[in-house]
mmCIF file of C-alpha atoms in Angstrom:
data_model
loop_
_atom_site.group_PDB
_atom_site.id
_atom_site.type_symbol
_atom_site.label_atom_id
_atom_site.label_comp_id
_atom_site.label_asym_id
_atom_site.label_seq_id
_atom_site.Cartn_x
_atom_site.Cartn_y
_atom_site.Cartn_z
ATOM 1 C CA MET A 1 3.981 -33.668 16.913
ATOM 2 C CA ALA A 2 3.765 -32.274 13.379
ATOM 3 C CA GLU A 3 5.975 -29.332 12.497
ATOM 4 C CA GLU A 4 4.086 -26.027 12.234
ATOM 5 C CA PHE A 5 3.884 -23.997 9.025
ATOM 6 C CA ASN A 6 6.857 -21.630 9.111
ATOM 7 C CA MET A 7 6.123 -18.135 7.757
ATOM 8 C CA GLN A 8 9.754 -17.117 8.269
ATOM 9 C CA LEU A 9 10.825 -19.938 5.943
ATOM 10 C CA VAL A 10 8.221 -18.799 3.403
ATOM 11 C CA LYS A 11 9.696 -15.294 3.526
ATOM 12 C CA GLN A 12 13.216 -16.655 3.032
ATOM 13 C CA LEU A 13 12.201 -18.824 0.062
ATOM 14 C CA LYS A 14 10.579 -15.783 -1.583
ATOM 15 C CA GLU A 15 13.655 -13.632 -1.001
ATOM 16 C CA GLN A 16 15.900 -16.371 -2.405
ATOM 17 C CA LYS A 17 13.476 -16.926 -5.316
ATOM 18 C CA LYS A 18 13.319 -20.659 -4.592
ATOM 19 C CA TYR A 19 9.819 -20.796 -6.009
ATOM 20 C CA THR A 20 9.568 -24.535 -6.699
ATOM 21 C CA GLU A 21 10.511 -25.280 -3.102
ATOM 22 C CA LEU A 22 8.095 -22.567 -1.939
ATOM 23 C CA TYR A 23 5.210 -24.041 -3.924
ATOM 24 C CA ARG A 24 5.828 -27.571 -2.646
ATOM 25 C CA TYR A 25 6.162 -26.416 0.942
ATOM 26 C CA CYS A 26 2.935 -24.375 0.853
ATOM 27 C CA ARG A 27 1.041 -27.124 -0.964
ATOM 28 C CA THR A 28 2.033 -29.723 1.644
ATOM 29 C CA TYR A 29 0.560 -27.671 4.476
ATOM 30 C CA ALA A 30 -2.402 -26.430 2.432
ATOM 31 C CA LEU A 31 -3.457 -30.069 2.006
ATOM 32 C CA GLN A 32 -3.552 -30.190 5.816
ATOM 33 C CA ASN A 33 -5.965 -27.216 5.773
ATOM 34 C CA ASN A 34 -3.450 -24.759 7.217
ATOM 35 C CA LEU A 35 -4.975 -21.354 6.395
ATOM 36 C CA ASP A 36 -1.665 -19.488 6.198
ATOM 37 C CA ALA A 37 -0.413 -22.125 3.757
ATOM 38 C CA ILE A 38 -3.573 -21.886 1.654
ATOM 39 C CA CYS A 39 -3.142 -18.108 1.496
ATOM 40 C CA GLU A 40 0.498 -18.454 0.414
ATOM 41 C CA LEU A 41 -0.359 -21.178 -2.106
ATOM 42 C CA ALA A 42 -2.894 -18.799 -3.657
ATOM 43 C CA GLY A 43 -0.029 -16.359 -4.102
ATOM 44 C CA CYS A 44 2.023 -19.039 -5.855
ATOM 45 C CA PHE A 45 -0.765 -19.620 -8.376
ATOM 46 C CA TYR A 46 -1.303 -15.877 -8.829
ATOM 47 C CA HIS A 47 2.367 -15.142 -9.561
ATOM 48 C CA GLY A 48 3.210 -18.451 -11.215
ATOM 49 C CA TRP A 49 5.771 -19.313 -8.538
ATOM 50 C CA GLY A 50 6.814 -22.966 -8.846
ATOM 51 C CA THR A 51 3.698 -23.772 -10.857
ATOM 52 C CA ALA A 52 1.759 -22.543 -13.874
ATOM 53 C CA LYS A 53 0.074 -19.169 -13.336
ATOM 54 C CA ASN A 54 -3.626 -19.773 -12.656
ATOM 55 C CA GLU A 55 -5.728 -16.833 -11.463
ATOM 56 C CA GLN A 56 -8.881 -18.932 -11.121
ATOM 57 C CA GLU A 57 -7.125 -21.377 -8.788
ATOM 58 C CA SER A 58 -5.644 -18.448 -6.858
ATOM 59 C CA ALA A 59 -9.076 -16.873 -6.338
ATOM 60 C CA LEU A 60 -10.546 -20.239 -5.334
ATOM 61 C CA LEU A 61 -7.878 -20.688 -2.668
ATOM 62 C CA ASP A 62 -8.441 -17.113 -1.455
ATOM 63 C CA TYR A 63 -12.131 -17.946 -1.090
ATOM 64 C CA GLN A 64 -11.373 -21.223 0.705
ATOM 65 C CA ALA A 65 -9.271 -19.509 3.383
ATOM 66 C CA ALA A 66 -11.456 -16.379 3.545
ATOM 67 C CA LYS A 67 -14.610 -18.328 4.356
ATOM 68 C CA CYS A 68 -12.717 -19.784 7.333
ATOM 69 C CA GLY A 69 -11.960 -16.271 8.578
ATOM 70 C CA HIS A 70 -8.348 -15.850 7.414
ATOM 71 C CA VAL A 71 -8.002 -12.056 7.389
ATOM 72 C CA LYS A 72 -5.282 -11.687 4.744
ATOM 73 C CA SER A 73 -7.224 -14.029 2.451
ATOM 74 C CA ILE A 74 -10.352 -11.922 2.964
ATOM 75 C CA TYR A 75 -8.332 -8.912 1.809
ATOM 76 C CA ASN A 76 -6.862 -10.840 -1.140
ATOM 77 C CA LEU A 77 -10.328 -12.008 -2.183
ATOM 78 C CA ALA A 78 -11.494 -8.383 -2.083
ATOM 79 C CA VAL A 79 -8.659 -7.500 -4.476
ATOM 80 C CA ASP A 80 -9.761 -10.383 -6.724
ATOM 81 C CA TYR A 81 -13.286 -8.967 -6.918
ATOM 82 C CA GLU A 82 -12.112 -5.379 -7.341
ATOM 83 C CA GLN A 83 -9.710 -6.169 -10.186
ATOM 84 C CA GLY A 84 -11.431 -9.197 -11.709
ATOM 85 C CA ILE A 85 -8.611 -11.621 -10.870
ATOM 86 C CA GLY A 86 -9.928 -15.140 -11.464
ATOM 87 C CA VAL A 87 -13.491 -13.944 -10.855
ATOM 88 C CA MET A 88 -15.935 -11.489 -12.409
ATOM 89 C CA LYS A 89 -15.417 -7.913 -11.228
ATOM 90 C CA ASN A 90 -17.757 -7.042 -8.382
ATOM 91 C CA PRO A 91 -16.992 -3.650 -6.748
ATOM 92 C CA GLU A 92 -19.790 -4.047 -4.190
ATOM 93 C CA LYS A 93 -18.447 -7.428 -3.038
ATOM 94 C CA ALA A 94 -14.919 -6.028 -2.947
ATOM 95 C CA LYS A 95 -16.005 -3.140 -0.716
ATOM 96 C CA GLU A 96 -17.869 -5.540 1.578
ATOM 97 C CA LEU A 97 -14.785 -7.733 1.979
ATOM 98 C CA TYR A 98 -12.445 -4.772 2.498
ATOM 99 C CA ASP A 99 -14.775 -3.614 5.262
ATOM 100 C CA LEU A 100 -14.730 -7.072 6.862
ATOM 101 C CA ALA A 101 -10.930 -7.317 6.803
ATOM 102 C CA ALA A 102 -10.510 -3.713 7.983
ATOM 103 C CA LYS A 103 -12.676 -4.374 11.037
ATOM 104 C CA GLN A 104 -10.257 -7.183 11.918
ATOM 105 C CA GLY A 105 -7.256 -4.862 11.800
ATOM 106 C CA ASP A 106 -5.855 -5.341 8.283
ATOM 107 C CA THR A 107 -4.283 -1.991 7.379
ATOM 108 C CA ASP A 108 -4.163 -2.715 3.637
ATOM 109 C CA ALA A 109 -7.916 -3.275 3.810
ATOM 110 C CA MET A 110 -8.417 -0.017 5.739
ATOM 111 C CA PHE A 111 -6.585 1.883 3.013
ATOM 112 C CA SER A 112 -8.421 0.096 0.180
ATOM 113 C CA LEU A 113 -11.770 0.712 1.877
ATOM 114 C CA GLY A 114 -10.840 4.384 2.016
ATOM 115 C CA MET A 115 -10.140 4.330 -1.713
ATOM 116 C CA CYS A 116 -13.571 2.765 -2.325
ATOM 117 C CA TYR A 117 -15.209 5.681 -0.498
ATOM 118 C CA PHE A 118 -12.871 8.214 -2.129
ATOM 119 C CA HIS A 119 -13.746 7.134 -5.675
ATOM 120 C CA GLY A 120 -17.251 5.794 -5.034
ATOM 121 C CA HIS A 121 -16.356 2.240 -6.078
ATOM 122 C CA GLY A 122 -18.859 -0.310 -4.800
ATOM 123 C CA THR A 123 -20.438 2.268 -2.516
ATOM 124 C CA ALA A 124 -21.616 5.865 -2.410
ATOM 125 C CA LYS A 125 -18.759 8.361 -2.639
ATOM 126 C CA SER A 126 -17.909 9.855 0.756
ATOM 127 C CA LEU A 127 -14.742 11.879 1.258
ATOM 128 C CA ARG A 128 -15.430 12.065 4.988
ATOM 129 C CA GLN A 129 -15.531 8.268 5.320
ATOM 130 C CA ALA A 130 -12.486 7.974 3.077
ATOM 131 C CA LEU A 131 -10.619 10.332 5.400
ATOM 132 C CA ASP A 132 -11.631 8.248 8.428
ATOM 133 C CA CYS A 133 -10.305 5.065 6.787
ATOM 134 C CA PHE A 134 -7.044 6.730 5.771
ATOM 135 C CA SER A 135 -6.654 8.128 9.302
ATOM 136 C CA GLU A 136 -7.109 4.703 10.884
ATOM 137 C CA ALA A 137 -4.574 3.034 8.592
ATOM 138 C CA ALA A 138 -2.144 5.972 8.787
ATOM 139 C CA ALA A 139 -2.120 5.790 12.581
ATOM 140 C CA CYS A 140 -1.053 2.139 12.228
ATOM 141 C CA GLY A 141 1.924 3.122 10.064
ATOM 142 C CA HIS A 142 0.509 2.407 6.585
ATOM 143 C CA ALA A 143 2.620 4.612 4.284
ATOM 144 C CA ARG A 144 0.141 4.848 1.382
ATOM 145 C CA ALA A 145 -2.621 5.820 3.803
ATOM 146 C CA GLN A 146 -0.341 8.443 5.351
ATOM 147 C CA CYS A 147 0.261 9.886 1.883
ATOM 148 C CA ALA A 148 -3.467 9.850 1.075
ATOM 149 C CA LEU A 149 -4.267 11.531 4.396
ATOM 150 C CA GLY A 150 -1.657 14.203 3.747
ATOM 151 C CA PHE A 151 -3.140 14.820 0.305
ATOM 152 C CA CYS A 152 -6.662 15.136 1.776
ATOM 153 C CA TYR A 153 -5.468 17.768 4.257
ATOM 154 C CA ARG A 154 -3.534 19.539 1.511
ATOM 155 C CA GLU A 155 -6.556 19.822 -0.789
ATOM 156 C CA GLY A 156 -9.299 20.052 1.848
ATOM 157 C CA LEU A 157 -10.945 16.758 0.855
ATOM 158 C CA GLY A 158 -13.331 15.450 3.513
ATOM 159 C CA THR A 159 -11.973 17.991 5.968
ATOM 160 C CA LYS A 160 -10.798 21.583 6.250
ATOM 161 C CA LYS A 161 -7.564 22.357 4.421
ATOM 162 C CA ASP A 162 -4.718 22.106 6.914
ATOM 163 C CA LEU A 163 -1.224 22.456 5.471
ATOM 164 C CA ILE A 164 0.445 21.820 8.813
ATOM 165 C CA LYS A 165 -1.217 18.406 9.172
ATOM 166 C CA SER A 166 -0.607 17.758 5.495
ATOM 167 C CA ASP A 167 3.084 18.487 5.968
ATOM 168 C CA TYR A 168 3.232 16.123 8.948
ATOM 169 C CA TRP A 169 1.597 13.151 7.190
ATOM 170 C CA LEU A 170 3.371 13.605 3.864
ATOM 171 C CA ASN A 171 6.749 13.810 5.581
ATOM 172 C CA LEU A 172 5.939 10.735 7.649
ATOM 173 C CA ALA A 173 4.853 8.829 4.534
ATOM 174 C CA ALA A 174 8.026 9.898 2.728
ATOM 175 C CA ASP A 175 10.123 8.734 5.681
ATOM 176 C CA ASN A 176 8.328 5.382 5.437
ATOM 177 C CA GLY A 177 9.348 5.010 1.803
ATOM 178 C CA ASN A 178 6.329 6.343 -0.102
ATOM 179 C CA ALA A 179 7.667 7.786 -3.370
ATOM 180 C CA LEU A 180 4.591 9.915 -4.140
ATOM 181 C CA ALA A 181 4.736 11.590 -0.731
ATOM 182 C CA ALA A 182 8.432 12.286 -1.254
ATOM 183 C CA LYS A 183 7.587 14.152 -4.461
ATOM 184 C CA TYR A 184 5.081 16.366 -2.636
ATOM 185 C CA VAL A 185 7.530 17.083 0.171
ATOM 186 C CA ASP A 186 10.273 18.099 -2.281
ATOM 187 C CA ARG A 187 8.134 20.524 -4.288
ATOM 188 C CA ASP A 188 9.181 24.160 -3.808
ATOM 189 C CA VAL A 189 5.597 25.337 -4.319
ATOM 190 C CA TYR A 190 4.407 23.111 -1.505
ATOM 191 C CA LYS A 191 7.125 24.429 0.799
ATOM 192 C CA GLU A 192 6.009 27.980 -0.011
ATOM 193 C CA GLU A 193 2.433 27.072 0.940
ATOM 194 C CA ILE A 194 3.649 25.731 4.282
ATOM 195 C CA HIS A 195 5.554 28.954 4.945
ATOM 196 C CA GLU A 196 2.466 31.027 4.082
ATOM 197 C CA ALA A 197 0.338 28.984 6.486
ATOM 198 C CA LEU A 198 2.909 29.344 9.262
ATOM 199 C CA ASP A 199 3.209 33.097 8.625
ATOM 200 C CA SER A 200 -0.567 33.455 8.936
ATOM 201 C CA MET A 201 -0.739 31.429 12.159
ATOM 202 C CA LEU A 202 2.207 33.351 13.603
ATOM 203 C CA ALA A 203 0.546 36.691 12.814
ATOM 204 C CA ASP A 204 -2.723 35.550 14.436
ATOM 205 C CA ALA A 205 -0.891 34.394 17.558
ATOM 206 C CA LYS A 206 0.995 37.697 17.844
ATOM 207 C CA ASN A 207 -2.270 39.657 17.561
ATOM 208 C CA ILE A 208 -3.960 37.623 20.286
ATOM 209 C CA ALA A 209 -1.156 37.867 22.872
ATOM 210 C CA PRO A 210 -1.446 41.674 23.572
ATOM 211 C CA LEU A 211 -5.224 41.416 23.958
ATOM 212 C CA LEU A 212 -4.836 38.706 26.575
ATOM 213 C CA LYS A 213 -2.250 40.804 28.404
ATOM 214 C CA GLN A 214 -4.683 43.735 28.590
ATOM 215 C CA HIS A 215 -7.241 41.504 30.279
ATOM 216 C CA GLY A 216 -4.719 40.059 32.719
ATOM 217 C CA ASP A 217 -4.936 36.467 31.491
ATOM 218 C CA GLU A 218 -1.264 35.655 32.077
ATOM 219 C CA MET A 219 -1.593 31.854 31.951
ATOM 220 C CA ILE A 220 -3.180 31.821 28.492
ATOM 221 C CA GLU A 221 -0.793 34.575 27.391
ATOM 222 C CA ALA A 222 2.150 32.339 28.343
ATOM 223 C CA LYS A 223 0.680 29.498 26.317
ATOM 224 C CA ILE A 224 0.267 31.773 23.304
ATOM 225 C CA GLU A 225 3.903 32.876 23.640
ATOM 226 C CA ARG A 226 4.885 29.201 23.693
ATOM 227 C CA ILE A 227 2.853 28.601 20.536
ATOM 228 C CA ILE A 228 4.570 31.562 18.848
ATOM 229 C CA ALA A 229 7.973 30.077 19.731
ATOM 230 C CA LEU A 230 6.985 26.681 18.345
ATOM 231 C CA LEU A 231 5.622 28.232 15.152
ATOM 232 C CA ARG A 232 8.861 30.154 14.640
ATOM 233 C CA LYS A 233 10.836 26.937 15.136
ATOM 234 C CA HIS A 234 8.626 25.009 12.681
ATOM 235 C CA GLN A 235 8.843 27.917 10.228
ATOM 236 C CA GLN A 236 12.637 27.715 10.227
ATOM 237 C CA GLU A 237 12.578 23.932 9.701
ATOM 238 C CA ALA A 238 9.944 23.940 6.901
#
């Protein structure tokens, strides 16, 4: 029984920068029509790892694996068309391929599809659809999408401005290593905006509680008091 293509070995060879060995290993399995190997071999040609850099060959290999349904290759081919790597730029084709890969669960494709809608590249501009794409990828842990989602809530792009949600997503993105999100989180001005939003919400909650008490709605009043306590806690932590 033939040995299977080992993605863990591929990762190790990349980390150790053993590019000649990486190229030969991927090429051996690519010749056996292993789609993961074809995808990795495309990367070797793109970066010039263990072989001469050849963007046309890289794009051709992306196409070969993509037409067989390899999701990461579909995404890579979309990048080729978006950036003109080994092929003529085609924003419409790029958007179509991002959409295809996103529907199959590729989070990079979800984020890139959101950027297509955000900027109107290859499709009509739609901040609402961009927000939906960012939300889907962010929920899957994609740090750049989390940052983009936080920015949309901060500026009110595709949705109502919500500094509390913005704070949540930007902090999460920063925790996941996104440098841009970390810059937003560290800005004193941004922290002041969060405090202002919390102050406003706290004032509204305090105004509602007495009215509920007058009408005898103790259950809702208790919930409002709980909200006030949570807002005070968040206010101290912000």
